[in-house]
């Protein structure tokens, strides 16, 4: 069993920045790839970014490429999502997930409870 807890969400103006954190516990964090997804009201959960266990390889949705950066600190059992140049369309609940770098949420084994990000125009 693994527990994932996201933090760092909030309200920010368009053009601003936020850094999300996802703290993991319950199993060797460093062995597993991690991902971030988001879900806006009335929409399906969508892939945002992912990275391999080492953090060397990263993957991004086209909509966030160049603005968001995913990273991890295996010593702290934490994965991050640095979000810059935020847009109103980035407004969603953001989830971290463990187990894959795939764009499909079905490929991930464990999920956090989510953190709300709201970008005002």
Coordinates of C-alpha atoms in Angstrom, one line a residue:
X1 CA 0.0 0.0 0.0
X2 CA 1.2 3.5 -0.7
X3 CA -0.2 6.9 0.4
X4 CA 0.2 10.0 -1.7
X5 CA -0.6 13.5 -0.3
X6 CA -0.6 16.5 -2.5
X7 CA -0.2 20.1 -1.3
X8 CA 0.6 23.5 -2.8
X9 CA -2.6 24.3 -4.6
X10 CA -4.4 27.6 -4.3
X11 CA -5.7 30.7 -6.1
X12 CA -3.4 32.5 -8.4
X13 CA -3.7 35.2 -11.1
X14 CA -3.1 34.4 -14.7
X15 CA 0.6 34.5 -15.5
X16 CA 1.5 33.5 -11.9
X17 CA 3.2 30.4 -10.6
X18 CA 2.6 27.6 -8.1
X19 CA 4.5 24.6 -7.0
X20 CA 2.7 21.4 -6.2
X21 CA 4.2 18.7 -4.0
X22 CA 3.2 15.1 -3.6
X23 CA 4.6 13.3 -0.5
X24 CA 4.7 9.5 -0.7
X25 CA 4.8 6.9 2.0
X26 CA 4.3 3.2 2.4
X27 CA 6.7 1.6 -0.2
X28 CA 10.0 2.4 -1.7
X29 CA 9.2 5.6 -3.5
X30 CA 12.4 5.7 -5.6
X31 CA 11.6 2.6 -7.5
X32 CA 8.5 3.8 -9.2
X33 CA 7.6 6.3 -12.0
X34 CA 5.2 9.1 -11.0
X35 CA 2.7 11.3 -12.8
X36 CA 0.5 14.3 -12.4
X37 CA -3.0 14.5 -13.8
X38 CA -5.8 17.1 -13.5
X39 CA -9.5 17.1 -13.7
X40 CA -11.7 20.2 -14.4
X41 CA -15.4 20.2 -13.6
X42 CA -17.3 18.2 -16.1
X43 CA -14.2 16.9 -17.8
X44 CA -12.3 13.7 -17.8
X45 CA -9.1 13.3 -15.9
X46 CA -6.2 14.3 -18.2
X47 CA -2.5 13.6 -18.2
X48 CA -0.2 16.5 -17.3
X49 CA 3.3 15.2 -16.7
X50 CA 5.3 12.1 -15.7
X51 CA 8.8 11.1 -14.9
X52 CA 10.8 7.9 -14.5
X53 CA 12.0 6.5 -11.2
X54 CA 15.4 8.3 -11.7
X55 CA 13.8 11.5 -12.9
X56 CA 16.0 11.5 -16.0
X57 CA 13.1 11.1 -18.4
X58 CA 10.2 13.4 -18.3
X59 CA 7.0 13.6 -20.3
X60 CA 4.5 16.4 -20.7
X61 CA 1.1 17.1 -22.2
X62 CA 1.3 19.5 -25.1
X63 CA -0.9 22.0 -23.3
X64 CA 1.7 22.4 -20.5
X65 CA 5.0 21.9 -22.3
X66 CA 7.4 24.7 -21.7
X67 CA 5.4 26.0 -18.7
X68 CA 5.3 23.1 -16.2
X69 CA 8.2 21.1 -14.9
X70 CA 8.0 17.8 -13.1
X71 CA 10.8 16.7 -10.8
X72 CA 11.4 14.4 -7.8
X73 CA 13.5 14.2 -4.7
X74 CA 13.8 10.5 -3.9
X75 CA 15.6 11.3 -0.6
X76 CA 12.4 13.1 0.5
X77 CA 10.0 10.8 -1.2
X78 CA 8.4 13.7 -2.9
X79 CA 7.5 14.6 -6.5
X80 CA 6.9 18.2 -7.6
X81 CA 5.1 20.1 -10.3
X82 CA 6.4 23.6 -10.9
X83 CA 3.7 25.5 -12.8
X84 CA 4.6 28.8 -14.4
X85 CA 2.7 31.2 -16.7
X86 CA -0.5 29.8 -15.5
X87 CA -3.7 30.3 -17.5
X88 CA -7.4 30.1 -16.5
X89 CA -7.7 26.9 -18.5
X90 CA -5.2 25.3 -16.0
X91 CA -7.9 25.5 -13.3
X92 CA -8.6 22.0 -12.1
X93 CA -8.0 19.5 -9.2
X94 CA -4.5 18.2 -9.6
X95 CA -3.7 14.6 -8.6
X96 CA -0.4 12.8 -8.3
X97 CA -0.2 9.1 -9.1
X98 CA 2.2 6.3 -8.9
X99 CA 3.3 3.4 -11.1
X100 CA 3.6 4.6 -14.7
X101 CA 4.6 7.3 -17.2
X102 CA 1.6 6.5 -19.4
X103 CA -0.9 9.1 -20.4
X104 CA -3.8 6.9 -19.4
X105 CA -4.8 7.1 -15.8
X106 CA -5.7 3.4 -15.8
X107 CA -2.0 2.6 -15.9
X108 CA -1.4 4.1 -12.4
X109 CA -1.8 2.1 -9.2
X110 CA -2.2 4.7 -6.5
X111 CA -3.6 8.2 -6.3
X112 CA -3.6 11.1 -4.0
X113 CA -6.7 13.0 -2.9
X114 CA -6.0 16.0 -5.1
X115 CA -5.3 19.6 -4.6
X116 CA -7.3 22.5 -6.1
X117 CA -5.6 25.0 -8.5
X118 CA -7.6 28.0 -9.5
X119 CA -6.3 30.5 -12.0
X120 CA -8.2 33.8 -12.2
X121 CA -8.2 36.0 -15.3

